Short mmCIF file of C-alpha atoms in Angstrom, two decimals:
data_model
loop_
_atom_site.label_atom_id
_atom_site.label_comp_id
_atom_site.label_asym_id
_atom_site.label_seq_id
_atom_site.Cartn_x
_atom_site.Cartn_y
_atom_site.Cartn_z
CA MET A 990 -0.10 -0.04 -0.01
CA PHE A 991 2.90 2.20 0.77
CA ASP A 992 5.90 3.46 -1.35
CA ASP A 993 9.44 3.89 -0.24
CA ALA A 994 8.48 8.06 -1.55
CA THR A 995 5.61 7.67 1.24
CA SER A 996 8.37 6.18 4.02
CA SER A 997 10.41 9.50 3.15
CA VAL A 998 7.66 11.74 3.11
CA LEU A 999 7.16 10.39 6.81
CA GLU A 1000 10.46 10.84 7.50
CA SER A 1001 11.00 14.42 6.78
CA PHE A 1002 8.07 15.00 9.42
CA PRO A 1003 9.32 16.72 12.57
CA GLY A 1004 7.52 14.56 14.59
CA ALA A 1005 6.15 10.83 15.67
CA VAL A 1006 4.40 10.14 12.42
CA PHE A 1007 2.58 6.88 11.74
CA VAL A 1008 0.03 5.41 8.98
CA VAL A 1009 -2.60 2.80 10.06
CA THR A 1010 -5.07 1.17 7.81
CA ARG A 1011 -8.74 1.85 7.65
CA ASP A 1012 -9.67 -0.83 9.75
CA GLY A 1013 -7.27 0.13 12.30
CA ARG A 1014 -3.61 -1.86 11.87
CA VAL A 1015 -0.28 -0.11 12.48
CA SER A 1016 1.14 -0.11 8.51
CA MET A 1017 4.61 2.25 9.10
CA GLY A 1018 5.81 5.00 11.20
CA ASN A 1019 9.48 6.94 11.27
CA ASP A 1020 12.38 6.48 13.74
CA ARG A 1021 10.56 8.61 16.20
CA CYS A 1022 8.24 6.31 16.77
CA SER A 1023 10.49 4.07 18.16
CA VAL A 1024 11.29 6.53 20.83
CA LEU A 1025 7.51 7.42 21.09
CA PHE A 1026 6.42 3.66 22.20
CA GLY A 1027 10.13 2.93 23.46
CA ARG A 1028 10.18 -0.53 21.29
CA ASP A 1029 11.45 -1.54 17.49
CA PHE A 1030 8.55 0.08 15.58
CA ASP A 1031 8.85 -2.74 13.25
CA ASP A 1032 7.74 -4.96 16.20
CA LEU A 1033 4.75 -3.24 16.02
CA VAL A 1034 3.76 -3.11 12.29
CA GLY A 1035 0.51 -5.01 11.65
CA ASP A 1036 -0.55 -4.85 15.59
CA HIS A 1037 -3.89 -3.18 15.87
CA LEU A 1038 -4.49 -0.10 18.21
CA ARG A 1039 -6.73 -1.85 20.36
CA ASP A 1040 -3.20 -4.30 20.44
CA LEU A 1041 -1.38 -0.97 21.44
CA VAL A 1042 -3.74 0.12 24.47
CA GLU A 1043 -3.66 -3.57 25.86
CA ASP A 1044 0.06 -3.29 25.93
CA GLY A 1045 -0.02 -0.29 27.43
CA LEU A 1046 1.51 2.27 24.81
CA LEU A 1047 -1.53 4.27 24.09
CA ALA A 1048 -4.22 5.15 26.60
CA ASN A 1049 -7.46 3.78 25.80
CA ARG A 1050 -8.87 7.55 25.97
CA THR A 1051 -6.71 8.58 23.06
CA PHE A 1052 -7.96 5.09 20.90
CA GLU A 1053 -11.58 6.37 21.43
CA ALA A 1054 -10.50 9.80 19.94
CA TYR A 1055 -8.89 8.32 17.18
CA GLN A 1056 -12.09 6.70 16.41
CA ASP A 1057 -14.13 9.82 16.20
CA ALA A 1058 -11.41 11.42 14.26
CA ALA A 1059 -11.51 8.36 11.67
CA ALA A 1060 -15.06 8.56 11.55
CA SER A 1061 -15.27 12.88 11.12
CA LEU A 1062 -12.56 12.24 8.54
CA SER A 1063 -14.13 9.07 6.47
CA ALA A 1064 -17.25 11.14 6.05
CA ALA A 1065 -15.37 14.25 4.76
CA SER A 1066 -16.50 16.47 7.46
CA ALA A 1067 -13.14 17.40 8.05
CA SER A 1068 -10.05 17.26 6.61
CA GLU A 1069 -7.69 16.60 9.79
CA VAL A 1070 -8.38 16.16 13.30
CA THR A 1071 -6.68 17.53 16.51
CA PHE A 1072 -6.62 16.11 19.91
CA GLU A 1073 -4.80 15.73 23.05
CA ALA A 1074 -2.75 12.19 23.05
CA ARG A 1075 -1.44 10.07 25.45
CA ALA A 1076 1.31 7.48 25.05
CA ARG A 1077 3.74 5.34 26.80
CA ARG A 1078 7.00 3.73 26.75
CA ALA A 1079 7.39 0.27 26.95
CA GLY A 1080 8.16 -0.74 30.60
CA GLU A 1081 7.61 2.77 31.86
CA GLY A 1082 4.78 3.74 34.31
CA SER A 1083 4.26 7.66 33.23
CA TRP A 1084 1.84 8.60 30.45
CA TYR A 1085 3.36 11.64 27.81
CA LEU A 1086 1.12 14.30 26.62
CA TYR A 1087 1.18 15.09 22.69
CA GLU A 1088 -0.82 17.00 20.56
CA ALA A 1089 -2.18 14.06 17.85
CA THR A 1090 -2.81 15.52 14.61
CA VAL A 1091 -4.75 12.92 12.51
CA THR A 1092 -5.43 13.24 8.56
CA PRO A 1093 -6.84 11.10 5.95
CA PHE A 1094 -4.05 9.22 3.59
CA ARG A 1095 -5.38 9.07 0.30
CA ARG A 1096 -4.79 7.18 -2.93
CA ASP A 1097 -6.43 7.58 -6.32
CA GLY A 1098 -9.15 9.66 -4.97
CA GLU A 1099 -9.52 6.71 -2.53
CA THR A 1100 -8.70 7.38 1.77
CA ARG A 1101 -6.63 4.09 2.26
CA GLY A 1102 -5.74 4.74 5.67
CA PHE A 1103 -4.90 7.44 8.32
CA VAL A 1104 -1.76 9.59 8.85
CA TRP A 1105 -0.60 10.12 12.70
CA SER A 1106 1.06 13.26 13.60
CA LEU A 1107 2.35 13.17 17.58
CA THR A 1108 4.20 16.85 18.58
CA ASP A 1109 5.32 17.06 22.39
CA LEU A 1110 2.44 19.24 24.64
CA GLY A 1111 5.19 21.38 26.33
CA THR A 1112 4.87 22.40 29.85
CA SER A 1113 3.25 25.48 29.05
CA GLU A 1114 0.14 23.49 28.23
CA ARG A 1115 0.27 21.33 31.60
CA TYR A 1116 1.79 24.50 33.92
CA ASP A 1117 -0.20 23.65 36.83
CA GLU A 1118 0.19 20.02 37.09
CA THR A 1119 4.28 20.82 36.45
CA VAL A 1120 4.95 23.48 39.02
CA GLU A 1121 3.01 20.75 41.49
CA ALA A 1122 5.12 17.77 40.43
CA LEU A 1123 8.11 19.34 40.23
CA HIS A 1124 7.82 20.44 43.99
CA ASP A 1125 6.74 17.30 44.92
CA ALA A 1126 10.11 15.96 42.94
CA THR A 1127 12.26 18.73 44.76
CA ARG A 1128 11.20 17.56 47.97
CA GLY A 1129 12.64 13.79 46.96
CA LEU A 1130 15.76 15.47 45.61
CA MET A 1131 16.24 17.06 48.86
CA ALA A 1132 16.50 13.90 50.91
CA ALA A 1133 18.68 11.83 48.50
CA ASP A 1134 21.57 10.30 50.44
CA SER A 1135 23.91 10.56 47.67
CA PRO A 1136 24.95 12.18 44.67
CA ALA A 1137 23.88 8.78 42.38
CA GLU A 1138 20.59 9.04 43.94
CA ALA A 1139 20.42 12.86 43.27
CA TYR A 1140 21.28 11.77 39.49
CA GLU A 1141 18.67 9.13 39.51
CA LEU A 1142 16.05 11.07 41.07
CA CYS A 1143 16.81 14.04 38.30
CA GLY A 1144 16.45 11.58 35.32
CA GLU A 1145 13.11 10.58 36.63
CA ALA A 1146 11.74 13.75 37.42
CA ALA A 1147 12.96 14.71 33.49
CA ASN A 1148 11.54 11.84 32.32
CA ASP A 1149 8.01 12.04 34.45
CA VAL A 1150 7.57 15.58 35.36
CA LEU A 1151 8.87 17.43 32.37
CA GLY A 1152 7.20 14.69 29.92
CA PHE A 1153 10.27 14.93 27.55
CA PRO A 1154 10.54 10.86 25.72
CA GLY A 1155 14.37 11.62 25.29
CA THR A 1156 16.12 12.89 28.65
CA ALA A 1157 19.42 11.67 30.31
CA VAL A 1158 21.44 12.96 32.68
CA ARG A 1159 25.32 12.99 32.26
CA GLU A 1160 28.36 13.23 35.12
CA TYR A 1161 30.84 15.14 34.40
CA ASP A 1162 34.45 12.94 34.89
CA ALA A 1163 37.49 15.27 35.37
CA ASP A 1164 39.82 12.88 35.12
CA GLU A 1165 39.02 12.28 31.72
CA GLU A 1166 37.06 15.63 30.96
CA VAL A 1167 33.97 13.92 29.73
CA LEU A 1168 30.54 13.63 30.05
CA ARG A 1169 29.11 10.55 31.03
CA HIS A 1170 25.79 8.85 31.04
CA VAL A 1171 24.21 8.21 34.57
CA THR A 1172 20.98 7.86 33.71
CA PHE A 1173 18.70 7.28 30.48
CA GLY A 1174 15.34 8.19 29.57
CA GLY A 1175 14.89 7.80 33.44
CA ARG A 1176 16.13 4.76 34.18
CA VAL A 1177 19.86 3.70 35.15
CA ASP A 1178 20.74 0.70 33.60
CA ASP A 1179 21.33 0.19 29.37
CA ILE A 1180 23.97 3.31 30.35
CA ASP A 1181 26.84 1.50 29.62
CA SER A 1182 26.34 1.48 25.76
CA ARG A 1183 25.77 5.24 25.48
CA PRO A 1184 29.42 7.26 24.86
CA PRO A 1185 30.81 9.62 26.71
CA TYR A 1186 31.04 12.76 25.21
CA LEU A 1187 33.84 15.71 25.54
CA VAL A 1188 33.36 18.77 27.38
CA ASP A 1189 35.59 20.51 24.63
CA ASP A 1190 34.17 19.45 21.50
CA SER A 1191 29.99 18.94 22.22
CA PRO A 1192 27.07 20.56 22.82
CA HIS A 1193 26.64 18.94 25.78
CA GLY A 1194 30.34 20.40 26.76
CA ARG A 1195 29.32 24.15 25.57
CA ALA A 1196 26.62 24.04 28.01
CA PHE A 1197 28.46 22.24 31.14
CA ARG A 1198 31.34 25.06 30.28
CA ASN A 1199 29.83 27.92 30.03
CA ARG A 1200 26.88 27.24 33.17
CA THR A 1201 24.08 28.30 30.33
CA THR A 1202 21.40 26.38 28.59
CA VAL A 1203 22.17 25.20 24.86
CA VAL A 1204 18.99 24.61 22.63
CA ASP A 1205 20.28 22.47 19.29
CA GLU A 1206 17.90 21.92 16.25
CA ILE A 1207 18.72 18.33 15.29
CA GLY A 1208 19.95 17.96 11.30
CA PRO A 1209 20.46 15.01 9.04
CA ASN A 1210 23.46 12.56 9.58
CA ASP A 1211 23.86 14.32 13.26
CA PRO A 1212 27.13 12.97 15.21
CA TYR A 1213 25.55 12.85 18.75
CA ASP A 1214 22.50 10.10 17.76
CA ARG A 1215 20.04 11.98 18.35
CA ASP A 1216 18.10 11.68 14.62
CA ALA A 1217 14.75 10.71 16.70
CA PHE A 1218 14.60 14.27 18.34
CA ALA A 1219 13.47 17.83 16.42
CA PHE A 1220 15.28 19.68 18.80
CA ALA A 1221 17.85 19.22 21.85
CA MET A 1222 18.45 21.32 25.05
CA TYR A 1223 21.03 20.85 28.02
CA VAL A 1224 20.96 22.05 30.75
CA PRO A 1225 23.77 22.64 33.58
CA ILE A 1226 23.75 21.13 36.67
CA GLY A 1227 26.13 23.45 38.61
CA GLU A 1228 29.62 21.84 38.60
CA PHE A 1229 28.69 18.43 38.12
CA GLY A 1230 27.11 17.51 35.20
CA VAL A 1231 24.27 17.97 32.37
CA LEU A 1232 20.39 17.22 31.71
CA SER A 1233 19.81 16.58 28.42
CA LEU A 1234 16.12 16.76 26.77
CA GLY A 1235 14.79 15.56 23.43
CA LYS A 1236 11.74 16.97 21.65
CA PHE A 1237 9.76 16.27 18.93
CA GLY A 1238 8.17 19.21 16.46
CA ASP A 1239 8.38 22.33 17.72
CA GLN A 1240 11.01 24.23 19.39
CA PHE A 1241 11.53 24.07 23.26
CA ASP A 1242 9.00 27.06 24.53
CA ASP A 1243 10.57 29.65 27.61
CA SER A 1244 8.24 27.31 30.25
CA ASP A 1245 10.09 24.39 29.32
CA ARG A 1246 13.51 25.96 29.52
CA ARG A 1247 12.63 27.63 32.79
CA PHE A 1248 11.34 23.98 34.37
CA ALA A 1249 14.42 22.36 32.88
CA GLU A 1250 17.02 24.76 34.50
CA ILE A 1251 14.82 24.34 38.33
CA LEU A 1252 15.58 21.09 37.75
CA ALA A 1253 18.95 21.19 37.24
CA GLU A 1254 19.26 23.60 39.69
CA ASN A 1255 17.70 21.83 42.36
CA THR A 1256 19.55 18.60 41.41
CA ALA A 1257 23.15 20.53 42.29
CA ALA A 1258 21.76 21.98 45.22
CA ALA A 1259 20.93 18.65 46.42
CA ILE A 1260 24.32 16.98 45.16
CA LYS A 1261 25.99 19.36 47.33
CA GLN A 1262 24.03 18.74 50.24
CA ALA A 1263 24.55 15.03 49.71
CA ARG A 1264 28.26 15.54 49.96
CA GLN A 1265 28.23 18.08 52.66
CA ARG A 1266 26.10 15.10 54.56
CA ALA A 1267 28.51 12.42 53.42
CA GLN A 1268 31.30 14.33 54.18
CA LEU A 1269 29.86 15.32 57.83
CA HIS A 1270 29.16 11.49 58.97
CA GLU A 1271 33.02 10.73 57.93
CA GLN A 1272 34.05 13.34 60.40
CA ARG A 1273 31.79 12.59 62.94
CA GLU A 1274 32.93 9.01 62.64
CA ALA A 1275 36.64 9.55 62.06
CA LEU A 1276 36.15 11.81 65.62
CA GLU A 1277 34.19 9.01 67.01
CA ARG A 1278 37.15 6.60 66.55
CA GLN A 1279 39.63 9.44 67.35
CA ASN A 1280 37.84 9.47 70.98
CA GLU A 1281 37.83 5.64 71.07
CA ARG A 1282 41.63 5.72 70.82
CA LEU A 1283 41.88 8.17 73.86
CA ASP A 1284 40.06 6.18 75.67
CA GLU A 1285 42.37 3.02 75.06
CA PHE A 1286 45.33 5.29 75.50
CA ALA A 1287 43.71 6.50 79.04
CA SER A 1288 43.24 3.39 80.01
CA VAL A 1289 46.59 1.96 78.88
CA VAL A 1290 48.17 4.46 80.60
CA ALA A 1291 46.66 4.42 83.60
CA HIS A 1292 46.70 1.03 84.09
CA ASP A 1293 49.80 -0.93 81.71
CA LEU A 1294 52.13 2.18 83.03
CA ARG A 1295 51.09 1.99 86.93
CA ASN A 1296 52.60 -2.12 87.25
CA PRO A 1297 55.73 -1.17 86.34
CA LEU A 1298 55.88 2.09 87.66
CA SER A 1299 55.35 1.08 90.67
CA LEU A 1300 57.89 -1.54 90.23
CA GLY A 1301 60.08 0.59 89.58
CA ARG A 1302 59.79 3.51 92.43
CA GLY A 1303 60.02 0.69 95.14
CA SER A 1304 62.77 -1.06 93.73
CA PHE A 1305 65.12 1.85 93.28
CA GLU A 1306 64.08 2.85 96.84
CA LEU A 1307 65.50 -0.79 97.65
CA TYR A 1308 68.60 -0.39 95.53
CA LYS A 1309 69.60 3.07 97.20
CA GLU A 1310 69.16 1.15 100.48
CA THR A 1311 71.22 -2.02 99.91
CA GLY A 1312 73.00 -1.73 96.62
CA ASP A 1313 71.64 -5.02 95.76
CA SER A 1314 72.38 -5.28 92.05
CA GLU A 1315 69.16 -7.90 91.73
CA THR A 1316 67.26 -4.95 92.80
CA ALA A 1317 68.57 -2.50 89.90
CA ALA A 1318 67.69 -5.39 87.54
CA ASP A 1319 64.48 -5.00 89.01
CA VAL A 1320 64.38 -1.17 87.90
CA GLU A 1321 65.95 -2.14 84.74
CA TYR A 1322 63.23 -4.45 83.71
CA ALA A 1323 60.24 -2.06 84.74
CA PHE A 1324 62.07 1.08 82.59
CA GLU A 1325 62.33 -1.53 79.03
CA ARG A 1326 58.53 -2.26 80.05
CA MET A 1327 57.22 1.12 79.97
CA GLU A 1328 59.50 1.76 76.74
CA SER A 1329 57.76 -1.32 74.93
CA ILE A 1330 54.15 0.02 76.58
CA ILE A 1331 54.90 3.40 75.43
CA ASP A 1332 56.44 2.69 71.57
CA GLU A 1333 52.80 0.24 71.31
CA VAL A 1334 50.57 2.98 72.31
CA LEU A 1335 52.21 5.35 69.75
CA THR A 1336 51.85 2.12 67.26
CA LEU A 1337 48.67 1.82 68.04
CA ALA A 1338 47.67 5.71 67.16
CA ARG A 1339 49.48 5.50 63.69
CA GLU A 1340 47.81 2.34 62.49
CA GLY A 1341 44.62 3.68 62.80
CA GLU A 1342 44.81 5.49 59.65
CA ASP A 1343 43.67 4.68 55.95
CA VAL A 1344 46.46 3.31 53.89
CA ASP A 1345 46.93 5.43 50.80
CA GLU A 1346 49.49 3.93 48.81
CA THR A 1347 49.68 0.30 48.26
CA THR A 1348 52.27 -2.01 45.70
CA ASP A 1349 52.11 -5.37 45.03
CA VAL A 1350 54.09 -7.61 48.12
CA ASP A 1351 54.81 -10.96 48.29
CA VAL A 1352 53.19 -12.40 51.69
CA GLY A 1353 55.96 -14.94 52.14
CA SER A 1354 59.07 -12.38 51.93
CA VAL A 1355 57.35 -9.92 54.45
CA ALA A 1356 56.95 -13.06 56.67
CA ARG A 1357 60.14 -14.29 56.30
CA GLU A 1358 61.77 -10.99 57.27
CA ALA A 1359 59.68 -10.66 60.21
CA TRP A 1360 60.78 -13.95 61.44
CA ALA A 1361 64.35 -13.06 60.85
CA SER A 1362 64.50 -10.33 63.31
CA MET A 1363 62.79 -12.15 66.29
CA SER A 1364 64.75 -14.63 68.47
CA ALA A 1365 63.46 -17.92 69.43
CA SER A 1366 66.07 -21.17 69.25
CA THR A 1367 62.88 -23.69 69.67
CA SER A 1368 60.29 -21.89 67.07
CA SER A 1369 59.82 -22.64 63.44
CA LEU A 1370 58.06 -20.91 60.73
CA VAL A 1371 56.75 -22.50 57.80
CA VAL A 1372 55.55 -20.13 54.67
CA ARG A 1373 53.90 -22.37 51.94
CA GLU A 1374 52.34 -20.34 49.14
CA PRO A 1375 50.47 -17.33 50.29
CA GLY A 1376 50.16 -15.30 47.02
CA VAL A 1377 50.61 -11.33 46.70
CA VAL A 1378 48.77 -8.97 48.49
CA ALA A 1379 48.24 -5.21 47.71
CA ALA A 1380 49.88 -3.66 50.60
CA ASP A 1381 52.02 -0.97 52.76
CA ARG A 1382 54.98 -3.47 52.86
CA ASP A 1383 56.19 -1.39 55.93
CA ARG A 1384 52.90 -2.14 57.59
CA LEU A 1385 52.43 -5.46 56.76
CA LEU A 1386 55.76 -6.12 58.12
CA GLN A 1387 54.32 -4.82 62.01
CA VAL A 1388 51.32 -7.23 61.48
CA PHE A 1389 53.59 -10.41 61.17
CA GLU A 1390 55.90 -9.33 63.69
CA ASN A 1391 53.45 -8.61 66.12
CA LEU A 1392 51.45 -12.21 65.19
CA PHE A 1393 54.64 -14.06 65.35
CA ARG A 1394 55.47 -12.31 68.64
CA ASN A 1395 51.70 -13.27 69.77
CA ALA A 1396 52.14 -16.49 68.69
CA GLN A 1397 55.63 -17.16 71.00
CA GLU A 1398 54.44 -15.62 74.05
CA HIS A 1399 51.22 -18.03 74.54
CA ALA A 1400 53.34 -21.18 72.92
CA MET A 1401 53.76 -23.97 75.09
CA PRO A 1402 54.89 -22.89 78.69
CA GLU A 1403 58.49 -24.95 78.19
CA SER A 1404 59.17 -23.10 74.58
CA GLU A 1405 61.47 -20.34 74.46
CA VAL A 1406 62.38 -17.52 72.42
CA ASP A 1407 64.19 -17.40 68.74
CA GLY A 1408 63.65 -19.34 65.38
CA ALA A 1409 64.27 -20.93 62.58
CA VAL A 1410 62.81 -19.95 59.22
CA SER A 1411 60.92 -22.16 56.57
CA GLY A 1412 60.33 -24.88 59.15
CA GLU A 1413 63.99 -25.20 59.77
CA THR A 1414 65.06 -25.66 63.11
CA ASP A 1415 68.16 -26.42 65.25
CA GLY A 1416 67.38 -29.59 66.63
CA GLY A 1417 66.05 -28.59 69.93
CA GLU A 1418 63.48 -28.83 72.02
CA ALA A 1419 59.99 -27.42 69.99
CA GLY A 1420 58.06 -24.75 70.98
CA VAL A 1421 55.93 -22.92 68.72
CA THR A 1422 54.84 -23.90 64.39
CA VAL A 1423 53.68 -20.75 63.33
CA VAL A 1424 52.37 -21.49 59.02
CA VAL A 1425 51.79 -18.40 56.99
CA ASP A 1426 48.97 -19.91 53.65
CA ALA A 1427 46.04 -18.57 51.17
CA LEU A 1428 43.17 -18.95 52.02
CA ALA A 1429 41.58 -21.70 50.62
CA ASP A 1430 39.00 -19.46 48.05
CA GLY A 1431 42.17 -17.20 47.62
CA ASP A 1432 40.59 -14.39 48.54
CA GLY A 1433 43.73 -13.19 51.75
CA PHE A 1434 46.13 -15.18 53.66
CA PHE A 1435 46.76 -16.53 57.29
CA VAL A 1436 48.71 -17.13 60.23
CA SER A 1437 48.36 -20.14 62.07
CA ASP A 1438 49.88 -21.91 65.48
CA ASP A 1439 49.88 -24.81 67.06
CA GLY A 1440 50.22 -22.83 70.57
CA VAL A 1441 47.43 -22.79 73.16
CA GLY A 1442 44.27 -21.12 71.26
CA ILE A 1443 42.05 -18.83 71.80
CA PRO A 1444 38.57 -20.34 73.42
CA PRO A 1445 35.42 -19.35 71.32
CA ASP A 1446 34.50 -16.87 74.35
CA GLU A 1447 37.41 -14.64 73.59
CA ARG A 1448 37.56 -14.36 70.26
CA GLU A 1449 35.53 -11.33 69.84
CA LYS A 1450 38.10 -9.14 72.44
CA VAL A 1451 41.36 -10.44 71.07
CA PHE A 1452 41.92 -7.28 68.86
CA GLU A 1453 40.55 -5.26 71.88
CA ALA A 1454 43.41 -2.56 72.87
CA GLY A 1455 44.68 -3.62 76.51
CA TYR A 1456 43.23 -7.18 76.22
CA SER A 1457 45.98 -9.96 77.16
CA THR A 1458 46.22 -13.26 79.02
CA SER A 1459 50.15 -12.66 79.34
CA ASP A 1460 51.38 -11.14 82.50
CA ASP A 1461 54.17 -9.66 80.30
CA GLY A 1462 51.88 -8.61 77.20
CA THR A 1463 50.75 -5.52 76.44
CA GLY A 1464 47.41 -6.09 74.97
CA LEU A 1465 47.85 -3.93 71.96
CA GLY A 1466 49.88 -6.26 69.48
CA LEU A 1467 46.48 -7.81 68.61
CA GLY A 1468 44.39 -4.41 68.56
CA ILE A 1469 48.19 -3.09 66.03
CA VAL A 1470 47.24 -6.34 63.87
CA SER A 1471 43.36 -5.40 63.85
CA ARG A 1472 44.18 -1.73 63.12
CA ILE A 1473 46.75 -2.04 60.20
CA ALA A 1474 44.43 -5.16 58.54
CA ARG A 1475 41.00 -2.61 58.84
CA ALA A 1476 43.42 0.48 57.04
CA HIS A 1477 43.88 -1.66 54.29
CA GLY A 1478 39.96 -2.73 53.56
CA TRP A 1479 40.95 -6.11 54.96
CA GLU A 1480 38.68 -8.05 56.86
CA PRO A 1481 40.46 -9.65 60.26
CA VAL A 1482 39.05 -12.91 61.70
CA VAL A 1483 40.35 -15.26 64.75
CA ALA A 1484 39.78 -19.38 64.27
CA THR A 1485 41.13 -22.33 65.26
CA SER A 1486 44.31 -24.09 63.37
CA GLU A 1487 44.04 -27.67 62.99
CA GLN A 1488 46.42 -28.13 65.35
CA GLY A 1489 44.48 -26.72 67.89
CA GLY A 1490 46.43 -23.03 68.54
CA ALA A 1491 45.57 -20.10 66.87
CA ARG A 1492 44.40 -19.14 63.49
CA PHE A 1493 44.64 -15.38 62.03
CA GLU A 1494 42.80 -14.72 58.92
CA PHE A 1495 43.12 -11.60 56.57
CA HIS A 1496 40.20 -11.72 54.39
CA VAL A 1497 41.75 -9.16 51.17
CA ASP A 1498 38.66 -9.01 48.79
#
């Protein structure tokens, strides 16, 4: 019924245009119809208009208005009929309002069908409705918990409130100086298929750079894949990105432009507010962590230093009276004990900070280096294949030093301090054997020993500063281990080794 010439004429129309047969079946249309209905228009060819109603693509009252129009046109009582039409994209809930103009398609003096031409009804045609809906959308924007949520709400509002079928939100990527899609058509899916646009060389970028609204008339062979629209408008979202709108038919009017600018301005304000809230939340958490550390330090200073200080003071008074060398050794021990506590308190304070820079570190190599700095003639280290992790090498070294010291302090009572590397001992009485290997799932590593182990009801406490079951322990070593691990983003877990001793797992991913 229709030839190539007819197809060319349909493509020349500024809006979405399609043709139905006299019995109401879709026969052909231009490319904009795919945007109108959110489906490949070829899939709709042959469907009756009632099918579009049943599929939720066309409002029933729009179909009824068409039936009245077709009757008038068939009776030659009118040459064209215009009415308000409601259509929506597949899978979406909001209706879009269009001005529909229906004219007869005649050939050889006979009406063969009817031509639908749909153009956007601008916001000026539904001004009061748009004001109220935009007010509601703004309340939602200001409650956004993150910039990502604000972008998504902006896309939904552009789609549902402003009512244009071509909507998108792009976020500015300062590293690559491009605008990237974050929502498309009111949705956040299928955005990876959309290319980023250069800030220096695109209408989107021009709006962003100049912080001003840009309106483009779409010509043939458009380089930005906008052929489905007659006009596109780009509105800057402050320093954060750009809101894009596509329109069928006539130019955007002043009402369209102002409503879009209000939405973009409110979105920028919501993003700033969300970022400020996040920053305040981070600052509050950092302050809470700092206060917790201060409480830990106060507890250590008040409790752990009191014993060696009392020992040193008493021994020193006794030494002044007797000059006994054994008493002098007690004084020396007290000073060494206080120095050890002070060093570990300072280390604990430093290790609460996040790790900023990491490199690929061979876990086994760092473990051997840490073991070599120990002294335990009856203990041994077995390094299997713990793999490589992204870490701060010096801080990972501290993890192993503290874990190895903990293992030796909690070895069987007859064990002594010193060691052999990689399972080699000097043949003396066995102390503690420490194993370093990868986790079974490959997402981290573990350190285990065959010492006395940690009772299940004590495992949640071992990483608390000041917790120790040893008279000589400061209770800070495992706290340092936990702080360093979490500063890397790792999750430390306490378990039981195959030999019944302690096992410390570090889940990296």
